[in-house]
mmCIF file of C-alpha atoms and ligand atoms in Angstrom:
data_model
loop_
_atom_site.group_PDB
_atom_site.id
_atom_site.type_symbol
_atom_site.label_atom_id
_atom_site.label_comp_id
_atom_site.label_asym_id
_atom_site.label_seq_id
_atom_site.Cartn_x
_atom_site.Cartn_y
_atom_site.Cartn_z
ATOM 1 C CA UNK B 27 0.000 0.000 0.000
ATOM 2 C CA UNK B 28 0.938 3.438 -0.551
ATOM 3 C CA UNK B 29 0.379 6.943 0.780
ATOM 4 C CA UNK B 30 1.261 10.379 -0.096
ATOM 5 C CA UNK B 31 2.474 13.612 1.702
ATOM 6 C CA UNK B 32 2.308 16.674 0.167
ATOM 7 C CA UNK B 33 4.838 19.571 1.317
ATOM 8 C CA UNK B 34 4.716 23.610 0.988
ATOM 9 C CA UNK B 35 3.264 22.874 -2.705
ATOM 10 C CA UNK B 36 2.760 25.530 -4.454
ATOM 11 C CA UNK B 37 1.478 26.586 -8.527
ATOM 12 C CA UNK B 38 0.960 29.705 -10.092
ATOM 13 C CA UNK B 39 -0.293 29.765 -13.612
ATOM 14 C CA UNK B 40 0.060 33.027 -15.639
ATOM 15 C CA UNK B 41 -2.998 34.406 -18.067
ATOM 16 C CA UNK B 42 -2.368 37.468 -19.668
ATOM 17 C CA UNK B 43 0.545 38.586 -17.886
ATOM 18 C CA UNK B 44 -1.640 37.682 -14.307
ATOM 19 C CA UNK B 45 -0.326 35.644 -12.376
ATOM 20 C CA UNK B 46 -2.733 32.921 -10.241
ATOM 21 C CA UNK B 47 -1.829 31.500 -7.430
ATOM 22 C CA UNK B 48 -3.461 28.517 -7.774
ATOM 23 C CA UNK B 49 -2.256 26.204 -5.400
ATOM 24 C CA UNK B 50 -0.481 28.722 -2.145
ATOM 25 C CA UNK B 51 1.258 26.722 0.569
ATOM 26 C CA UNK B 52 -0.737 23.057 0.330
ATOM 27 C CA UNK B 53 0.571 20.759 2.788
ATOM 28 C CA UNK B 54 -1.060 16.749 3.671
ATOM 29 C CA UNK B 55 -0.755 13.701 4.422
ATOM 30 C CA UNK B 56 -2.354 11.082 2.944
ATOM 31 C CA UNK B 57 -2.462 8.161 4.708
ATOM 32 C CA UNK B 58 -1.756 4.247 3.258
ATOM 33 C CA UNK B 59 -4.891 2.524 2.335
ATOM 34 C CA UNK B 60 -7.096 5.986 3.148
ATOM 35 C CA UNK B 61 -10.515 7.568 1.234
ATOM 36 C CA UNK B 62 -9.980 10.908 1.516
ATOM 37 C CA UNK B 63 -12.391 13.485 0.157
ATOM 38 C CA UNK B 64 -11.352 17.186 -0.590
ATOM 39 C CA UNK B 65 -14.249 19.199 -1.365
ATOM 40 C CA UNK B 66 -13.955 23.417 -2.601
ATOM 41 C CA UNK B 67 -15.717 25.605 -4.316
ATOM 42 C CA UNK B 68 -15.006 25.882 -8.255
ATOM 43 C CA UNK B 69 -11.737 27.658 -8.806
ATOM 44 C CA UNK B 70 -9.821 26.848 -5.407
ATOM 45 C CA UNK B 71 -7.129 24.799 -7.008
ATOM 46 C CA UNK B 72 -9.051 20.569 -6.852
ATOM 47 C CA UNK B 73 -8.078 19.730 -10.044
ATOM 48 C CA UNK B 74 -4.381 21.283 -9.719
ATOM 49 C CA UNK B 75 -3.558 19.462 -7.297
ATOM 50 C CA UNK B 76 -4.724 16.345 -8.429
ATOM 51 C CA UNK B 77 -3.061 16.701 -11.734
ATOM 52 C CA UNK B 78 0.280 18.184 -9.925
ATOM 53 C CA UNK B 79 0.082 14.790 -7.950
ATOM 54 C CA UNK B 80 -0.258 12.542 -10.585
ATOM 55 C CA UNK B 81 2.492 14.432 -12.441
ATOM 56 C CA UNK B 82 0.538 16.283 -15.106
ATOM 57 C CA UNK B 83 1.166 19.209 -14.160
ATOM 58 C CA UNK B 84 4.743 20.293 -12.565
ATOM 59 C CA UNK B 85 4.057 22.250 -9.225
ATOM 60 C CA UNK B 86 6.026 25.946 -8.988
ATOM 61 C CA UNK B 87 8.045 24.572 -6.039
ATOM 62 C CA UNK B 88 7.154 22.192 -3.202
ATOM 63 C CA UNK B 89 7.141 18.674 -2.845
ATOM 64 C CA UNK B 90 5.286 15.355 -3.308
ATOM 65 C CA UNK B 91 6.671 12.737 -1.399
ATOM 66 C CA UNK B 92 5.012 8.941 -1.851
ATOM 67 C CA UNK B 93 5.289 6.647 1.487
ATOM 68 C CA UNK B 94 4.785 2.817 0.591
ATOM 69 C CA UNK B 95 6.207 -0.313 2.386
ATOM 70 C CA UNK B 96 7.969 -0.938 -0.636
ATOM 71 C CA UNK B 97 11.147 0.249 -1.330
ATOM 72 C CA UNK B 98 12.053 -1.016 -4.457
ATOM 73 C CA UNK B 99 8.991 0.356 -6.644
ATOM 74 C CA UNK B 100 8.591 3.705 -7.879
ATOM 75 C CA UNK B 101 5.277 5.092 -6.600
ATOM 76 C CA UNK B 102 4.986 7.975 -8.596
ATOM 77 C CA UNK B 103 4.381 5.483 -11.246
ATOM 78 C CA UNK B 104 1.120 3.913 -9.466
ATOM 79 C CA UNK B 105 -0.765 6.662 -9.780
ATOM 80 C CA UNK B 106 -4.225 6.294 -11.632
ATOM 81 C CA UNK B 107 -6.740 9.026 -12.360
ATOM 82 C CA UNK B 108 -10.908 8.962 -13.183
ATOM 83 C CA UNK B 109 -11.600 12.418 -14.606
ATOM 84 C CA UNK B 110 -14.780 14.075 -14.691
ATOM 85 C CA UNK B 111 -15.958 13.321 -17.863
ATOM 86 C CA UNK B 112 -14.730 9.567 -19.120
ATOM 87 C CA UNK B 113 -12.770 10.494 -21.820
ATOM 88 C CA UNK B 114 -13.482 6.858 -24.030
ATOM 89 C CA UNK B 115 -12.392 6.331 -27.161
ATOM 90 C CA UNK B 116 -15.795 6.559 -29.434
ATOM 91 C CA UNK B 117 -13.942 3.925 -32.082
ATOM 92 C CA UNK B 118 -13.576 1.141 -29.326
ATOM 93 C CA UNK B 119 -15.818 -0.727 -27.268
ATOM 94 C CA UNK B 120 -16.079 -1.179 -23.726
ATOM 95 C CA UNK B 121 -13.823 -3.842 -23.367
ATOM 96 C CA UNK B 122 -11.456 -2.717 -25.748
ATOM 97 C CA UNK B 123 -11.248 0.745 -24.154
ATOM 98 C CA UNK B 124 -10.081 -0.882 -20.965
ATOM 99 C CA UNK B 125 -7.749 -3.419 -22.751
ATOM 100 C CA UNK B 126 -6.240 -0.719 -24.682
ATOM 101 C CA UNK B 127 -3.957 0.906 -22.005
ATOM 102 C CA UNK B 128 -2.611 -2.405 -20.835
ATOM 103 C CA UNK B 129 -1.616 -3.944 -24.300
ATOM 104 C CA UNK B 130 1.704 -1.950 -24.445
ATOM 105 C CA UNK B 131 2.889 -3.889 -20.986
ATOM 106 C CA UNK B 132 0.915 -7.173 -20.872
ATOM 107 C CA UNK B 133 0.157 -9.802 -23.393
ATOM 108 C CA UNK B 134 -3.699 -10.341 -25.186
ATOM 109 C CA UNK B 135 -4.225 -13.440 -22.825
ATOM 110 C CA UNK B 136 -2.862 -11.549 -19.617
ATOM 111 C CA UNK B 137 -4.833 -8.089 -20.147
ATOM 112 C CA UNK B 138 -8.075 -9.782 -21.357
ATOM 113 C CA UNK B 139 -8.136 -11.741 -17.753
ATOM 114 C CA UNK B 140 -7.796 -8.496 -16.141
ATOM 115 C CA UNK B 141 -10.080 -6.538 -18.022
ATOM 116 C CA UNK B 142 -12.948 -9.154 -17.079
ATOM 117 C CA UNK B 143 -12.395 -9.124 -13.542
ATOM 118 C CA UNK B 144 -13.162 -5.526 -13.415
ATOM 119 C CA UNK B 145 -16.092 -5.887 -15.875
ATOM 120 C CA UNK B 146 -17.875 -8.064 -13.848
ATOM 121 C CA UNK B 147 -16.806 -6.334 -10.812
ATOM 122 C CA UNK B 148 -18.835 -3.312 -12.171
ATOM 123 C CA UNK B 149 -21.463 -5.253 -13.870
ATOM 124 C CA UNK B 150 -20.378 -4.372 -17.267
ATOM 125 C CA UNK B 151 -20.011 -8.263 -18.739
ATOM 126 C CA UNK B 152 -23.243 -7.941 -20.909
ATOM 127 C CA UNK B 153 -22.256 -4.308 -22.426
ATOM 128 C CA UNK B 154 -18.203 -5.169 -23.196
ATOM 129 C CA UNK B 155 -19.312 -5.193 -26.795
ATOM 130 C CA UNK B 156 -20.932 -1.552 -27.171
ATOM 131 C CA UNK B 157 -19.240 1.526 -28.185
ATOM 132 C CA UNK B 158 -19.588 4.656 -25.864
ATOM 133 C CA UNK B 159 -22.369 6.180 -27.626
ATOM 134 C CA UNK B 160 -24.699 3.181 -26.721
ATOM 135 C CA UNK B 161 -24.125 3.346 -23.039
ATOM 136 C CA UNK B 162 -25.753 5.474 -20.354
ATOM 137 C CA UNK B 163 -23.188 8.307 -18.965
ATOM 138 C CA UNK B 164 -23.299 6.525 -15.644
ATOM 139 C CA UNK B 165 -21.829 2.949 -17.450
ATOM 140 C CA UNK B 166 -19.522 5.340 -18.950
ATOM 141 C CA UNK B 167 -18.116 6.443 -15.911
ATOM 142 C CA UNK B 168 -17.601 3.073 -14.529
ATOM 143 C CA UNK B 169 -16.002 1.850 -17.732
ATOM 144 C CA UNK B 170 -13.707 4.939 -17.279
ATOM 145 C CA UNK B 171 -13.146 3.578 -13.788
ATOM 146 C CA UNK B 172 -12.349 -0.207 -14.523
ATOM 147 C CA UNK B 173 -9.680 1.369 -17.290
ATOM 148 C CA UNK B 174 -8.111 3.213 -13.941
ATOM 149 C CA UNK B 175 -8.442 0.134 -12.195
ATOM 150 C CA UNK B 176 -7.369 -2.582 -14.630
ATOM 151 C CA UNK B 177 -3.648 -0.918 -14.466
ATOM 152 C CA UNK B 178 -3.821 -1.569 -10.703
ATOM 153 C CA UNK B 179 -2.864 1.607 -9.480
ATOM 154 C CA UNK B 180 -1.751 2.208 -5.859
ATOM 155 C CA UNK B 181 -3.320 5.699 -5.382
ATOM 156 C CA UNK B 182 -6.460 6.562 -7.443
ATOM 157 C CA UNK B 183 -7.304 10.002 -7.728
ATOM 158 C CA UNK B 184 -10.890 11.231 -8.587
ATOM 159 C CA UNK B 185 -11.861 13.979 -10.375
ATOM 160 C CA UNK B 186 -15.671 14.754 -9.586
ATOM 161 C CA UNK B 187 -16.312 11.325 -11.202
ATOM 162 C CA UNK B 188 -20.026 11.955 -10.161
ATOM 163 C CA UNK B 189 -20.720 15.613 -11.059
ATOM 164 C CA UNK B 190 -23.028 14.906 -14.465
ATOM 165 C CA UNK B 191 -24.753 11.871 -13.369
ATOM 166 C CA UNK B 192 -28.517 11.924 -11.853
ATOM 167 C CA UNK B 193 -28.917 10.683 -7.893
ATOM 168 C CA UNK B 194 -29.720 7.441 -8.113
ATOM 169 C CA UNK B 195 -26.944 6.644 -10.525
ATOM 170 C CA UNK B 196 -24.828 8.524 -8.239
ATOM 171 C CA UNK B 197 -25.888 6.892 -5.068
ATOM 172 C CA UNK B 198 -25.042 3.572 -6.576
ATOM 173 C CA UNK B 199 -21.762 4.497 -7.898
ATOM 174 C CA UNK B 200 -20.931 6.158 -4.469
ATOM 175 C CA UNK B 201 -21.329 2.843 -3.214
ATOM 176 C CA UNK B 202 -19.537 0.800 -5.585
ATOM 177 C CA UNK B 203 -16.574 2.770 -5.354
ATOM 178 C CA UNK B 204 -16.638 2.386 -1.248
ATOM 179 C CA UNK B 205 -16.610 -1.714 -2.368
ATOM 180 C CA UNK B 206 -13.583 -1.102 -4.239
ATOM 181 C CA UNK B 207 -11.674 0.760 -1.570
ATOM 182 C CA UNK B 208 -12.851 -2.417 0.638
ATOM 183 C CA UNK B 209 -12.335 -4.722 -1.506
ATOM 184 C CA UNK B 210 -8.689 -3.776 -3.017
ATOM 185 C CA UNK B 211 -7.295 -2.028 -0.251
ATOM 186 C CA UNK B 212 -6.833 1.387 -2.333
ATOM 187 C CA UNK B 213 -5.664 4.549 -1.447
ATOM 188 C CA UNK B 214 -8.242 7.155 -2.298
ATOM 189 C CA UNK B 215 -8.470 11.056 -2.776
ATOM 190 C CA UNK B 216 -11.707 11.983 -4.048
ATOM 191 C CA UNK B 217 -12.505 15.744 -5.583
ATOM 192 C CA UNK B 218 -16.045 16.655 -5.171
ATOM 193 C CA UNK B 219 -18.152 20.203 -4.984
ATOM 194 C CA UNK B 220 -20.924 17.987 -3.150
ATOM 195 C CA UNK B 221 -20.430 18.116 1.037
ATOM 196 C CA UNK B 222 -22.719 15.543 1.004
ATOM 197 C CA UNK B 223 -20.595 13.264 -1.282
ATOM 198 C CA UNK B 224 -17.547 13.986 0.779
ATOM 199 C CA UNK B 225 -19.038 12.928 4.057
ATOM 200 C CA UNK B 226 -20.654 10.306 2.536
ATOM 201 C CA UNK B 227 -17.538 8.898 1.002
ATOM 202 C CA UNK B 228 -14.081 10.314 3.069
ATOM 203 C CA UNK B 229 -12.738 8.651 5.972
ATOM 204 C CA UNK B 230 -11.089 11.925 6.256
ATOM 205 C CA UNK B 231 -12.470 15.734 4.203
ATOM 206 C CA UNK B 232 -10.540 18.042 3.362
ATOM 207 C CA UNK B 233 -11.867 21.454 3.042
ATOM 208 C CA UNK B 234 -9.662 23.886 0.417
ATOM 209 C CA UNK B 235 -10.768 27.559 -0.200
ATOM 210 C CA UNK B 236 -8.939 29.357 -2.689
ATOM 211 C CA UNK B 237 -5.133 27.410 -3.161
ATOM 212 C CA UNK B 238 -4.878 26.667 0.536
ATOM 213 C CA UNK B 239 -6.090 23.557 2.843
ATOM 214 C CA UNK B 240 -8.900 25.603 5.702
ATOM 215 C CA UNK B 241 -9.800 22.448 7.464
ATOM 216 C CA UNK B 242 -9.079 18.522 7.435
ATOM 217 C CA UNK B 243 -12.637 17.188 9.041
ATOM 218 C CA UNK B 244 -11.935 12.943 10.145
ATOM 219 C CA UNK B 245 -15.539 11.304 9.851
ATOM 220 C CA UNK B 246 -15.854 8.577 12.113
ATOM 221 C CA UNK B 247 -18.663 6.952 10.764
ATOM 222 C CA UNK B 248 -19.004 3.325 9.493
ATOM 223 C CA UNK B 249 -19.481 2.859 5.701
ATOM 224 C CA UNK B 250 -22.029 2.624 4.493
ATOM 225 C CA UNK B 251 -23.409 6.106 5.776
ATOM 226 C CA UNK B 252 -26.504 6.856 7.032
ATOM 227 C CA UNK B 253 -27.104 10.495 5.414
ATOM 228 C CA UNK B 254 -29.880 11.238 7.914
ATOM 229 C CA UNK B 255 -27.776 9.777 10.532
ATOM 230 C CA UNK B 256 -27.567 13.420 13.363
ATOM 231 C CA UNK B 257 -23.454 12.668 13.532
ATOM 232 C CA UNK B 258 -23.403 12.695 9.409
ATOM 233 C CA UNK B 259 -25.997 15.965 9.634
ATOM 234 C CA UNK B 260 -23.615 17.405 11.965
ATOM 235 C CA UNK B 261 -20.676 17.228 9.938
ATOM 236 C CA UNK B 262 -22.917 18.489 6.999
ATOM 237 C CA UNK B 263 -23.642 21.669 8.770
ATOM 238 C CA UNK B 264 -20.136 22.334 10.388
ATOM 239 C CA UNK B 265 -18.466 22.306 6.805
ATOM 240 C CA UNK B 266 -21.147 24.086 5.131
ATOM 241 C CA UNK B 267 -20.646 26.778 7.755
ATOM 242 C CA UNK B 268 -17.126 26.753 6.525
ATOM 243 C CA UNK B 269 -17.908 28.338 3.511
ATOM 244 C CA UNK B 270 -19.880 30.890 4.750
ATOM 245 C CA UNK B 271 -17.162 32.623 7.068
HETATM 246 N N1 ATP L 322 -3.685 25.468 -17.337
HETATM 247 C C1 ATP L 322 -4.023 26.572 -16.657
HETATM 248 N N2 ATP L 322 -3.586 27.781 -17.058
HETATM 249 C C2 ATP L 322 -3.893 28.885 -16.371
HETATM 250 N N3 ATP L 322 -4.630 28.903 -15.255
HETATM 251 C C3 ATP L 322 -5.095 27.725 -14.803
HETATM 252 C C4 ATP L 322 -4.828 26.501 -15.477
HETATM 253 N N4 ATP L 322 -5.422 25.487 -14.790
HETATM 254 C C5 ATP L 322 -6.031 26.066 -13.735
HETATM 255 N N5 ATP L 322 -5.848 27.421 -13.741
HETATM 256 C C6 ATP L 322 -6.360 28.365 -12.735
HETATM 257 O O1 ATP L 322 -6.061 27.844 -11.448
HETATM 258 C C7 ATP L 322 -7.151 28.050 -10.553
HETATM 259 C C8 ATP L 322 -7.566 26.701 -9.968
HETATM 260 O O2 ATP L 322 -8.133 25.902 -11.005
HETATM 261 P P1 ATP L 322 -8.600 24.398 -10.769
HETATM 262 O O3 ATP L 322 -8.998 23.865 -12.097
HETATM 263 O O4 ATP L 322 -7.564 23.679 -10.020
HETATM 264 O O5 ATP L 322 -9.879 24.616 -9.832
HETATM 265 P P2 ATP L 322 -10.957 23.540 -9.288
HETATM 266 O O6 ATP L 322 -10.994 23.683 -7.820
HETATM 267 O O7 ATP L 322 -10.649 22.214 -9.852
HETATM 268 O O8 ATP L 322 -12.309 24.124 -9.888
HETATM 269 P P3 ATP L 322 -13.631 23.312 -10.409
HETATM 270 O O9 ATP L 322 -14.358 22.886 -9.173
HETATM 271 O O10 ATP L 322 -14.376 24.356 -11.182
HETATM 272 O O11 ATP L 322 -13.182 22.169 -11.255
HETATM 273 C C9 ATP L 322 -8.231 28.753 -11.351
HETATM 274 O O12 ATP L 322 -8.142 30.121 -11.075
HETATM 275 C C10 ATP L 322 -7.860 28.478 -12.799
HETATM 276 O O13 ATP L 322 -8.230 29.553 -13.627
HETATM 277 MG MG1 MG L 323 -11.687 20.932 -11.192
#
């Protein structure tokens, strides 16, 4: 397993001669095998970070440092990411999209075993032969997902996987992603806009208001969450109230 800390990061981005601070002064630590939500309004710097961690982005100075019990592999490289909208290839189909990434490193037999696991795991088996455009956006997602997955990453980051799907689809989702962290033994960070999504989801939220960390909230709740639960309204109201200050 694998965790991350993340030390005096940060990112300024120039438009126009302007220079954004983006990211100013970020500093966690992510612990092995954790779900951790961070949840801020548009603009504060989510997706930055995510994409500075995952090394799409190189940060203006600071440092990401990855903590695993093993010495000998190269964390930085086990870093997978679900963006907000799946980003399929329209020419391939389901299965093929998630074969497609692990056919440079792994034989036909090899990948094709690993790409099933993680379609039935989602309950994608009877839709591996449709292209994108004849799936809901909610199968979408999870295909996008199980192509994160197949590559077995340590640390999955999350973009707002959720943000254009409907509540029920994103109820059951919610939930099939807190199996995976179960199951697999993952190490989470989840971006959201939704409070309730963070409570629901984080073992630990992380509040960020424009480039900087305000609060890290622990929830000590049992999955799966009771939403009406008083403790889980609690928490609801105390971060809301964060934004209002
Ligand atoms: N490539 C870029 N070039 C210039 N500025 C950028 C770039 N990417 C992000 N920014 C700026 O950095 C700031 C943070 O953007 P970021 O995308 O990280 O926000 P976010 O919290 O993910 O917002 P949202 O919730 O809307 O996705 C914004 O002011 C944005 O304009
Ligand atoms: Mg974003």
């Amino acid at each position: 397993m694998a965790g991350l800390i993340v030390k005096n990061l940060y990112k300024n981005f120039n438009i126009n001669n302007k220079e954004i601070l983006a990211l100013n002064n970020i500093n966690l630590y992510i612990e092995d095998g954790s779900f951790v939500t961070i949840v801020g309004k548009s603009g504060c710097g989510k997706t930055t970070l995510l994409r500075i961690i995952c090394s799409l982005e190189k940060q203006t100075c600071g440092e990401i440092e990855f903590t695993s019990d093993n010495k000998e592999e190269d964390i930085s490289r086990r870093v997978g990411i679900v963006f907000q909208e799946p980003r399929l290839m329209p020419w391939l189909t389901v299965e093929q999209n998630m074969a497609f990434p692990l056919l440079k490193n792994k034989n036909k037999e090899e990948t094709y075993y690993i790409v099933h696991k993680y379609l039935e795991m989602l309950g994608l088996e009877s839709f591996k032969d449709a292209y994108p455009s004849q799936i809901s956006g909610g199968m979408a997602q999870r295909v996008s997902l199980g192509r994160t997955l197949c590559y077995d990453p340590e640390i999955i980051l999350m973009d707002e996987p959720l943000g254009a799907l409907d509540a029920f689809n994103r109820r059951k989702l919610q939930n099939e992603f807190i199996n995976i962290f179960i199951e697999n033994k993952k190490t989470v960070i989840f971006v959201t806009h939704d409070v309730e999504e963070a409570i629901y989801l984080g073992q630990k939220v992380v509040v960020m208001d424009d480039g900087k960390v305000s609060s890290e909230i622990s929830v000590p709740l049992e999955y799966y969450r009771d939403t009406t639960d008083l403790r889980f309204l609690k928490l609801r109201e105390d971060i809301l109230h964060l934004f209002l200050k």
